């Protein structure tokens, strides 16, 4: 990737330290590390309640080398707005002299669900910040409940697959497009399939004046029921199957960052995760639901291609 | 510190020390241990980029030079992403006689728990 020298990056201390208490193989700390690697200016981080915040700030320890503010579950957008606005005023008064980047992290529950109005307000007011949603597709910190980011048919504790329902009945919300509709300068969607893609996108996001948003799909090995070693493998399948299109929207213009040459069927992505195992149970297969999921993926992909062409 | 008499006496921030998690030996969680074969390693940095626990050590020249057992949780991500199989996973129980490593600044925790 142009402009990013990995060897140079190894000399920098990461804002997130080792010694945090996230589970082995969790996708969230990988995403945070990669996201903050290429941020050159001093950074202030705001975190919504969720696994990342809880496990990086277990009293009396903190895994943050940079100023970190925990707000609540529902207001990372408001929290980062306030910090950014305060810095703007102090800069105007000549008190604050340093250029600072403002980054908020929220889980999918804290972003798609309860924090949506707070985020929407911050985007509309046009604060200069980057909001990163680490999206593990459910409420992990409280025990794998479904969120509006949980995909259809996934087995979550509040949409349990069994004799009554085959996992979650509703489709996931397309938050990346909801954010895009706010007409902000930079929006991106990615996953852990390729570190350089995430690093480059966050670099672009923080360097863009005004609000920027990055939606990163990250596995939770406990909820997705995958091996702790498999975060990258599963994210590659998410991108290759087009379940999770990797793209960006700069000043309203959609551009695909990755177009799979030989897309794999959605089934390949589902089969490696225990949260879909009920769809493939011998004698009780639900291939109709797999086909329905594939049709959703195909339709969404066509929609996205049209936006990229238009 | 004396007991606060009213809420105004409560100090505003509850966690005073940044990076204090460097005292937390998450390596104790490990049941599998990654072992790096320096002869095979081409120093592509893929494991360094992907490790959720920043436990891949790099030299001053930016080459991968070891794994920090004080923090490594043994998830196996590094072994999985290595393109030349330079990292293999082994039972932690096979290493019980080894001396334990220390973090960046062991012992400082005593200073910030008041
Ligand atoms: C207002 C409020 N409701 C509920 C909770 C309990 N709670 C804490 S974390 C969490 C789920 C977080 O889910 P998400 O944002 O997806 O982050 P994850 O834990 O998955 O990383 C919930 C429901 C809370 N802290 N505040
Ligand atoms: S429960 Fe899931 S999201 Fe939370 S720390 Fe563990 S692996 Fe990560
Ligand atoms: S991924 Fe493998 S080859 Fe690359 S730096 Fe790590 S150990 Fe070396
Ligand atoms: S096993 Fe996991 S925690 Fe340990 S060095 Fe490898 S990637 Fe990092
Ligand atoms: Mg979540």
Coordinates of C-alpha atoms and ligand atoms in Angstrom, one line a residue:
Chain A
X1 CA 0.0 0.0 0.0
X2 CA 1.4 3.4 -1.0
X3 CA 2.7 5.5 1.8
X4 CA 2.7 2.9 4.5
X5 CA 6.1 1.5 5.5
X6 CA 5.5 -1.6 7.8
X7 CA 9.1 -1.6 9.1
X8 CA 8.7 2.0 10.2
X9 CA 5.4 1.1 11.9
X10 CA 7.1 -1.5 14.1
X11 CA 9.1 1.3 15.7
X12 CA 5.9 3.1 16.9
X13 CA 4.3 2.2 20.1
X14 CA 0.7 1.2 19.6
X15 CA -2.0 3.2 21.5
X16 CA -3.5 -0.1 22.6
X17 CA -1.0 -2.1 24.8
X18 CA -0.7 -5.8 25.4
X19 CA -2.1 -7.0 28.7
X20 CA -5.7 -6.3 27.8
X21 CA -8.3 -8.9 28.8
X22 CA -10.0 -9.6 25.5
X23 CA -10.4 -13.4 24.7
X24 CA -7.6 -15.2 22.8
X25 CA -8.1 -14.7 19.1
X26 CA -10.7 -11.9 19.4
X27 CA -11.0 -9.8 16.3
X28 CA -11.6 -6.5 18.0
X29 CA -8.1 -5.9 19.4
X30 CA -6.6 -6.8 16.1
X31 CA -8.8 -4.2 14.4
X32 CA -8.0 -1.6 17.0
X33 CA -4.2 -2.2 16.7
X34 CA -4.3 -2.0 12.9
X35 CA -6.6 1.0 12.8
X36 CA -4.4 3.1 15.1
X37 CA -1.1 2.0 13.6
X38 CA -1.0 4.6 10.9
X39 CA -2.4 7.5 12.8
X40 CA 0.5 9.9 13.0
X41 CA -0.8 12.8 15.2
X42 CA -1.6 12.4 18.9
X43 CA -4.9 10.6 19.3
X44 CA -7.7 10.8 21.8
X45 CA -9.9 7.7 22.0
X46 CA -13.5 7.5 23.2
X47 CA -15.1 4.1 23.8
X48 CA -18.7 3.0 24.1
X49 CA -19.5 0.3 26.7
X50 CA -18.8 -3.2 25.2
X51 CA -16.2 -5.9 25.2
X52 CA -13.4 -3.6 24.0
X53 CA -14.0 -0.9 26.7
X54 CA -14.6 -3.4 29.5
X55 CA -11.6 -5.6 28.7
X56 CA -9.1 -2.8 28.1
X57 CA -10.0 -0.9 31.3
X58 CA -10.3 -3.5 34.0
X59 CA -9.8 -1.5 37.2
X60 CA -7.1 -0.4 38.1
X61 CA -5.5 -1.2 34.8
X62 CA -5.7 0.5 31.5
X63 CA -4.4 -0.9 28.2
X64 CA -4.5 2.6 26.6
X65 CA -1.3 4.6 26.1
X66 CA -3.3 7.5 24.9
X67 CA -6.1 9.5 26.6
X68 CA -9.1 7.2 26.7
X69 CA -12.6 8.2 27.8
X70 CA -15.3 5.7 28.5
X71 CA -18.7 7.2 28.0
X72 CA -21.7 5.0 28.1
X73 CA -23.2 2.3 25.9
X74 CA -25.3 4.8 23.9
X75 CA -23.2 7.9 23.5
X76 CA -19.8 7.4 21.9
X77 CA -20.9 9.8 19.2
X78 CA -21.8 12.5 21.7
X79 CA -18.7 11.8 23.8
X80 CA -16.3 12.2 20.8
X81 CA -18.2 15.4 19.7
X82 CA -17.8 17.0 23.0
X83 CA -14.1 16.3 23.2
X84 CA -13.5 17.5 19.7
X85 CA -15.6 20.7 20.3
X86 CA -13.7 21.4 23.5
X87 CA -10.4 21.0 21.7
X88 CA -11.6 23.3 18.9
X89 CA -12.5 26.0 21.4
X90 CA -9.2 25.7 23.3
X91 CA -7.3 25.9 20.0
X92 CA -9.1 29.0 19.1
X93 CA -8.2 30.5 22.5
X94 CA -4.6 29.6 21.9
X95 CA -4.6 27.2 24.9
X96 CA -4.3 24.0 22.9
X97 CA -1.6 24.1 20.3
X98 CA -1.3 20.5 19.2
X99 CA -3.1 18.9 16.3
X100 CA -5.1 16.0 17.7
X101 CA -7.1 13.2 16.0
X102 CA -10.3 12.1 17.6
X103 CA -11.3 8.4 17.3
X104 CA -14.4 6.7 18.7
X105 CA -14.8 2.9 19.0
X106 CA -18.2 1.4 19.4
X107 CA -19.4 -2.2 19.1
X108 CA -22.3 -3.0 16.8
X109 CA -24.8 -2.9 19.7
X110 CA -23.4 0.5 20.7
X111 CA -23.5 1.7 17.1
X112 CA -26.3 0.1 15.1
X113 CA -28.7 0.0 18.0
X114 CA -28.6 2.1 21.1
X115 CA -25.9 4.6 20.0
X116 CA -27.4 5.3 16.5
X117 CA -29.1 8.7 17.3
X118 CA -26.0 9.9 19.1
X119 CA -23.8 8.9 16.1
X120 CA -26.3 10.4 13.7
X121 CA -26.3 13.7 15.6
X122 CA -22.5 13.9 15.6
X123 CA -22.3 13.2 11.9
X124 CA -24.9 15.8 11.1
X125 CA -23.1 18.5 13.2
X126 CA -20.0 17.8 11.2
X127 CA -17.4 17.3 14.0
X128 CA -13.9 16.4 12.9
X129 CA -13.6 12.8 14.1
X130 CA -13.4 9.1 13.0
X131 CA -16.0 6.6 14.3
X132 CA -14.9 3.0 14.0
X133 CA -17.6 0.3 14.6
X134 CA -16.0 -3.0 15.5
X135 CA -18.8 -5.2 14.4
X136 CA -18.9 -8.7 15.8
X137 CA -22.6 -8.8 15.0
X138 CA -24.1 -9.1 18.4
X139 CA -24.0 -8.1 22.1
X140 CA -20.9 -10.0 23.2
X141 CA -20.1 -8.5 26.5
X142 CA -23.5 -9.5 27.9
X143 CA -23.6 -13.0 26.4
X144 CA -24.2 -13.1 22.7
X145 CA -27.6 -11.5 22.3
X146 CA -28.8 -10.6 18.9
X147 CA -28.4 -7.0 17.6
X148 CA -29.6 -5.3 14.4
X149 CA -26.2 -6.2 13.0
X150 CA -26.8 -10.0 13.6
X151 CA -27.3 -11.7 10.2
X152 CA -30.4 -13.6 9.4
X153 CA -30.4 -17.3 10.6
X154 CA -27.5 -16.8 13.1
X155 CA -28.0 -18.5 16.4
X156 CA -27.9 -15.9 19.2
X157 CA -29.1 -16.2 22.8
X158 CA -32.1 -14.0 22.2
X159 CA -32.8 -15.6 18.8
X160 CA -32.0 -19.2 19.6
X161 CA -32.0 -21.9 16.9
X162 CA -34.2 -24.8 18.0
X163 CA -37.5 -26.4 17.3
X164 CA -39.4 -23.1 17.3
X165 CA -37.2 -20.7 15.2
X166 CA -34.1 -21.4 13.0
X167 CA -32.0 -18.6 14.6
X168 CA -32.6 -14.9 13.9
X169 CA -35.6 -14.2 11.7
X170 CA -34.7 -10.7 10.5
X171 CA -32.0 -9.4 8.2
X172 CA -29.2 -7.2 9.4
X173 CA -29.5 -3.5 9.0
X174 CA -27.1 -1.9 6.5
X175 CA -25.6 0.7 8.7
X176 CA -22.8 1.6 6.3
X177 CA -25.4 2.9 3.9
X178 CA -27.4 4.6 6.6
X179 CA -24.2 6.5 7.6
X180 CA -23.6 7.2 3.9
X181 CA -27.0 8.9 3.7
X182 CA -25.7 11.5 6.1
X183 CA -23.6 12.7 3.2
X184 CA -20.3 12.8 5.2
X185 CA -16.9 13.1 3.5
X186 CA -15.7 9.5 4.1
X187 CA -17.3 6.2 4.8
X188 CA -15.7 2.7 4.5
X189 CA -16.5 -0.9 5.2
X190 CA -13.9 -3.6 5.7
X191 CA -12.9 -6.6 7.7
X192 CA -9.8 -8.5 8.9
X193 CA -9.1 -10.1 5.5
X194 CA -6.2 -7.8 4.7
X195 CA -4.5 -5.6 7.3
X196 CA -3.3 -3.1 4.7
X197 CA -6.9 -2.4 3.7
X198 CA -8.0 -1.5 7.2
X199 CA -4.8 0.5 7.9
X200 CA -5.2 2.5 4.7
X201 CA -8.9 3.2 5.3
X202 CA -8.4 4.5 8.8
X203 CA -5.5 6.6 7.7
X204 CA -7.7 8.1 5.0
X205 CA -10.6 8.5 7.6
X206 CA -8.5 10.4 10.2
X207 CA -6.9 12.6 7.5
X208 CA -10.2 13.6 6.1
X209 CA -11.5 16.8 7.7
X210 CA -15.0 16.4 9.1
X211 CA -16.7 13.2 10.2
X212 CA -15.6 9.8 8.9
X213 CA -17.0 6.3 9.6
X214 CA -15.4 2.8 9.2
X215 CA -17.5 -0.3 9.7
X216 CA -15.1 -3.3 10.5
X217 CA -16.4 -6.8 10.6
X218 CA -14.5 -8.6 13.4
X219 CA -15.1 -12.2 14.5
X220 CA -15.9 -13.0 18.1
X221 CA -14.7 -16.6 18.3
X222 CA -17.1 -17.4 21.2
X223 CA -20.3 -16.2 19.4
X224 CA -19.3 -17.2 15.9
X225 CA -18.1 -20.5 17.3
X226 CA -14.8 -20.6 15.3
X227 CA -11.3 -21.7 16.4
X228 CA -9.4 -18.9 18.1
X229 CA -6.8 -19.0 15.3
X230 CA -9.2 -18.5 12.5
X231 CA -10.1 -14.8 12.5
X232 CA -8.4 -14.0 9.2
X233 CA -9.6 -17.1 7.5
X234 CA -13.3 -16.4 8.3
X235 CA -12.9 -12.7 7.3
X236 CA -11.5 -13.7 4.0
X237 CA -14.5 -15.9 3.4
X238 CA -16.8 -12.9 4.4
X239 CA -15.1 -10.8 1.7
X240 CA -14.7 -13.6 -0.9
X241 CA -18.4 -14.6 -0.6
X242 CA -19.5 -11.0 -0.9
X243 CA -21.3 -11.4 2.4
X244 CA -19.3 -8.4 3.6
X245 CA -18.4 -6.2 0.6
X246 CA -15.2 -4.2 1.1
X247 CA -15.7 -0.7 -0.2
X248 CA -15.5 3.0 0.5
X249 CA -17.5 6.1 -0.2
X250 CA -15.5 9.3 -0.7
X251 CA -17.5 12.5 -1.0
X252 CA -20.6 10.4 -2.0
X253 CA -18.8 8.3 -4.6
X254 CA -18.9 4.5 -4.0
X255 CA -15.8 2.6 -4.9
X256 CA -15.2 -1.2 -4.4
X257 CA -11.9 -1.8 -2.7
X258 CA -12.0 -5.5 -3.4
X259 CA -13.8 -7.4 -6.1
X260 CA -13.5 -11.2 -5.7
X261 CA -12.4 -12.8 -9.0
X262 CA -14.1 -16.1 -8.2
X263 CA -16.6 -15.4 -5.5
X264 CA -17.2 -18.4 -3.2
X265 CA -20.8 -19.4 -2.2
X266 CA -22.2 -17.9 1.0
X267 CA -22.5 -21.5 2.2
X268 CA -18.6 -21.6 2.5
X269 CA -18.7 -18.7 5.0
X270 CA -21.6 -20.1 7.0
X271 CA -20.3 -23.7 7.2
X272 CA -17.1 -22.8 9.1
X273 CA -19.1 -21.1 11.9
X274 CA -20.9 -22.9 14.7
X275 CA -23.5 -20.2 14.9
X276 CA -25.0 -21.6 11.7
X277 CA -24.5 -25.3 12.4
X278 CA -28.3 -25.8 12.8
X279 CA -28.7 -25.1 9.1
X280 CA -26.5 -28.1 8.3
X281 CA -27.7 -30.7 10.8
X282 CA -28.0 -34.1 9.2
X283 CA -31.5 -34.9 8.3
X284 CA -32.7 -31.4 9.3
X285 CA -30.8 -29.2 6.9
X286 CA -32.3 -25.8 6.1
X287 CA -30.8 -25.3 2.6
X288 CA -33.8 -23.1 1.9
X289 CA -32.5 -20.6 4.4
X290 CA -28.9 -20.9 2.9
X291 CA -30.4 -20.2 -0.5
X292 CA -32.4 -17.2 0.8
X293 CA -29.2 -15.8 2.4
X294 CA -27.4 -16.2 -0.9
X295 CA -30.2 -14.4 -2.7
X296 CA -29.9 -11.5 -0.2
X297 CA -26.1 -11.4 -0.8
X298 CA -26.6 -11.3 -4.6
X299 CA -29.2 -8.6 -4.4
X300 CA -27.1 -6.4 -2.1
X301 CA -24.1 -6.9 -4.3
X302 CA -26.0 -5.8 -7.4
X303 CA -27.2 -2.7 -5.6
X304 CA -23.7 -1.9 -4.6
X305 CA -22.3 -2.3 -8.1
X306 CA -25.0 0.1 -9.4
X307 CA -23.9 2.6 -6.8
X308 CA -20.3 2.2 -7.8
X309 CA -21.2 2.7 -11.5
X310 CA -23.5 5.7 -10.9
Chain B
X1 CA -6.4 9.1 50.5
X2 CA -9.0 10.0 53.1
X3 CA -12.6 8.9 52.6
X4 CA -14.6 11.3 50.4
X5 CA -17.3 13.2 52.4
X6 CA -19.4 14.1 49.5
X7 CA -19.4 13.5 45.7
X8 CA -17.3 16.6 45.0
X9 CA -14.5 15.0 46.9
X10 CA -14.4 11.9 44.7
X11 CA -11.5 12.2 42.2
X12 CA -12.7 12.7 38.7
X13 CA -10.9 9.9 36.9
X14 CA -10.9 6.3 38.3
X15 CA -8.0 4.8 36.3
X16 CA -5.0 7.0 36.8
X17 CA -2.2 5.1 34.9
X18 CA -2.2 4.8 31.1
X19 CA -0.6 1.5 29.8
X20 CA -0.8 0.0 33.3
X21 CA -2.2 -3.2 31.7
X22 CA 1.5 -3.9 30.8
X23 CA 1.6 -5.4 34.3
X24 CA -1.0 -8.0 33.5
X25 CA 0.5 -11.3 32.7
X26 CA -2.1 -12.6 30.2
X27 CA 0.4 -15.3 29.2
X28 CA -0.9 -17.2 32.2
X29 CA -4.0 -18.0 30.2
X30 CA -2.1 -19.9 27.5
X31 CA -2.8 -23.6 26.9
X32 CA -1.0 -23.7 23.6
X33 CA 2.3 -22.0 22.8
X34 CA 3.5 -20.6 19.5
X35 CA 7.2 -21.4 18.7
X36 CA 9.0 -19.3 16.1
X37 CA 11.5 -20.9 13.7
X38 CA 13.8 -18.0 12.9
X39 CA 15.4 -20.0 10.0
X40 CA 12.1 -20.3 8.2
X41 CA 10.8 -16.8 9.0
X42 CA 11.0 -14.3 6.0
X43 CA 9.9 -11.4 8.3
X44 CA 6.9 -10.5 6.3
X45 CA 5.3 -9.1 9.5
X46 CA 2.0 -10.7 8.8
X47 CA 2.0 -12.3 12.3
X48 CA 3.0 -9.0 13.9
X49 CA 0.1 -7.2 12.1
X50 CA -2.5 -9.8 13.1
X51 CA -1.6 -10.7 16.7
X52 CA -4.5 -9.5 18.9
X53 CA -2.2 -9.1 21.8
X54 CA 0.8 -7.3 20.3
X55 CA 3.0 -10.2 21.4
X56 CA 5.2 -10.6 18.3
X57 CA 8.5 -9.0 19.0
X58 CA 10.4 -7.0 16.4
X59 CA 14.0 -5.9 16.3
X60 CA 15.2 -2.4 15.8
X61 CA 15.5 -3.1 12.0
X62 CA 11.8 -4.1 12.0
X63 CA 12.3 -7.8 11.7
X64 CA 10.3 -10.4 13.7
X65 CA 12.6 -11.7 16.4
X66 CA 10.5 -13.6 18.9
X67 CA 7.3 -13.9 20.8
X68 CA 6.5 -12.3 24.2
X69 CA 5.4 -15.1 26.5
X70 CA 4.4 -12.7 29.2
X71 CA 1.4 -11.6 27.2
X72 CA 0.8 -14.2 24.4
X73 CA -2.5 -15.9 25.0
X74 CA -1.8 -18.8 22.6
X75 CA -4.7 -18.1 20.2
X76 CA -2.8 -19.5 17.2
X77 CA -3.6 -16.5 14.9
X78 CA 0.1 -15.9 14.1
X79 CA 0.7 -19.6 13.1
X80 CA -2.4 -19.5 11.0
X81 CA -1.5 -16.4 9.0
X82 CA 2.2 -17.2 8.5
X83 CA 2.8 -17.9 4.8
X84 CA 5.8 -20.2 5.3
X85 CA 4.7 -22.1 8.5
X86 CA 7.5 -20.6 10.6
X87 CA 5.3 -20.7 13.7
X88 CA 4.1 -24.0 15.1
X89 CA 1.7 -24.5 18.1
X90 CA 2.7 -26.8 21.0
X91 CA 1.1 -27.8 24.3
X92 CA 2.0 -25.3 27.0
X93 CA 2.4 -28.2 29.4
X94 CA 5.6 -29.2 27.6
X95 CA 7.3 -26.0 28.8
X96 CA 6.6 -26.1 32.5
X97 CA 10.2 -26.0 33.5
X98 CA 10.9 -22.7 31.7
X99 CA 11.6 -19.4 33.4
X100 CA 8.8 -16.9 33.1
X101 CA 9.4 -13.7 31.2
X102 CA 8.5 -10.3 32.6
X103 CA 6.5 -7.4 31.0
X104 CA 7.9 -4.0 30.3
X105 CA 7.8 -2.7 33.8
X106 CA 6.9 -5.4 36.3
X107 CA 6.0 -4.4 39.8
X108 CA 4.8 -1.0 39.1
X109 CA 1.2 -2.1 39.9
X110 CA 2.1 -1.7 43.6
X111 CA 2.5 2.0 43.0
X112 CA -0.9 2.7 41.5
X113 CA -3.2 0.6 43.6
X114 CA -3.5 2.9 46.6
Ligands
LIG1 C1 -27.9 1.6 28.6 C2 -27.2 0.3 28.8 N1 -27.9 -0.8 28.5 C3 -27.3 -2.0 28.7 C4 -26.0 -2.1 29.1 C5 -25.4 -3.5 29.2 N2 -24.4 -3.7 28.2 C6 -23.1 -3.6 28.4 S1 -22.2 -4.0 27.0 C7 -23.5 -4.5 26.2 C8 -23.4 -5.1 24.8 C9 -22.4 -4.4 24.0 O1 -22.6 -4.9 22.7 P1 -21.7 -4.3 21.5 O2 -21.9 -2.8 21.5 O3 -22.0 -5.0 20.2 O4 -20.2 -4.6 21.9 P2 -19.5 -6.0 22.1 O5 -19.7 -6.3 23.6 O6 -20.2 -7.0 21.2 O7 -18.1 -5.8 21.8 C10 -24.7 -4.3 27.0 C11 -26.1 -4.6 26.5 C12 -25.3 -0.9 29.3 N3 -24.1 -0.9 29.7 N4 -26.0 0.3 29.2
LIG2 S1 -16.6 -12.3 24.1 FE1 -16.1 -12.2 21.9 S2 -15.9 -10.0 21.4 FE2 -15.8 -10.2 23.7 S3 -13.6 -10.3 24.1 FE3 -14.3 -12.4 23.9 S4 -14.0 -12.9 21.8 FE4 -13.9 -10.7 21.9
LIG3 S1 4.2 -14.5 9.4 FE1 5.8 -16.1 9.5 S2 7.3 -15.4 8.0 FE2 6.0 -13.6 8.4 S3 7.1 -12.6 10.0 FE3 5.7 -13.9 11.0 S4 6.8 -15.8 11.4 FE4 8.0 -14.6 9.9
LIG4 S1 -0.5 -17.2 19.7 FE1 -1.9 -15.4 19.5 S2 -1.4 -14.1 21.2 FE2 0.3 -15.5 20.9 S3 1.7 -14.4 19.6 FE3 0.4 -15.8 18.3 S4 -1.2 -14.4 17.6 FE4 -0.2 -13.4 19.4
LIG5 MG1 -21.0 -6.6 19.3

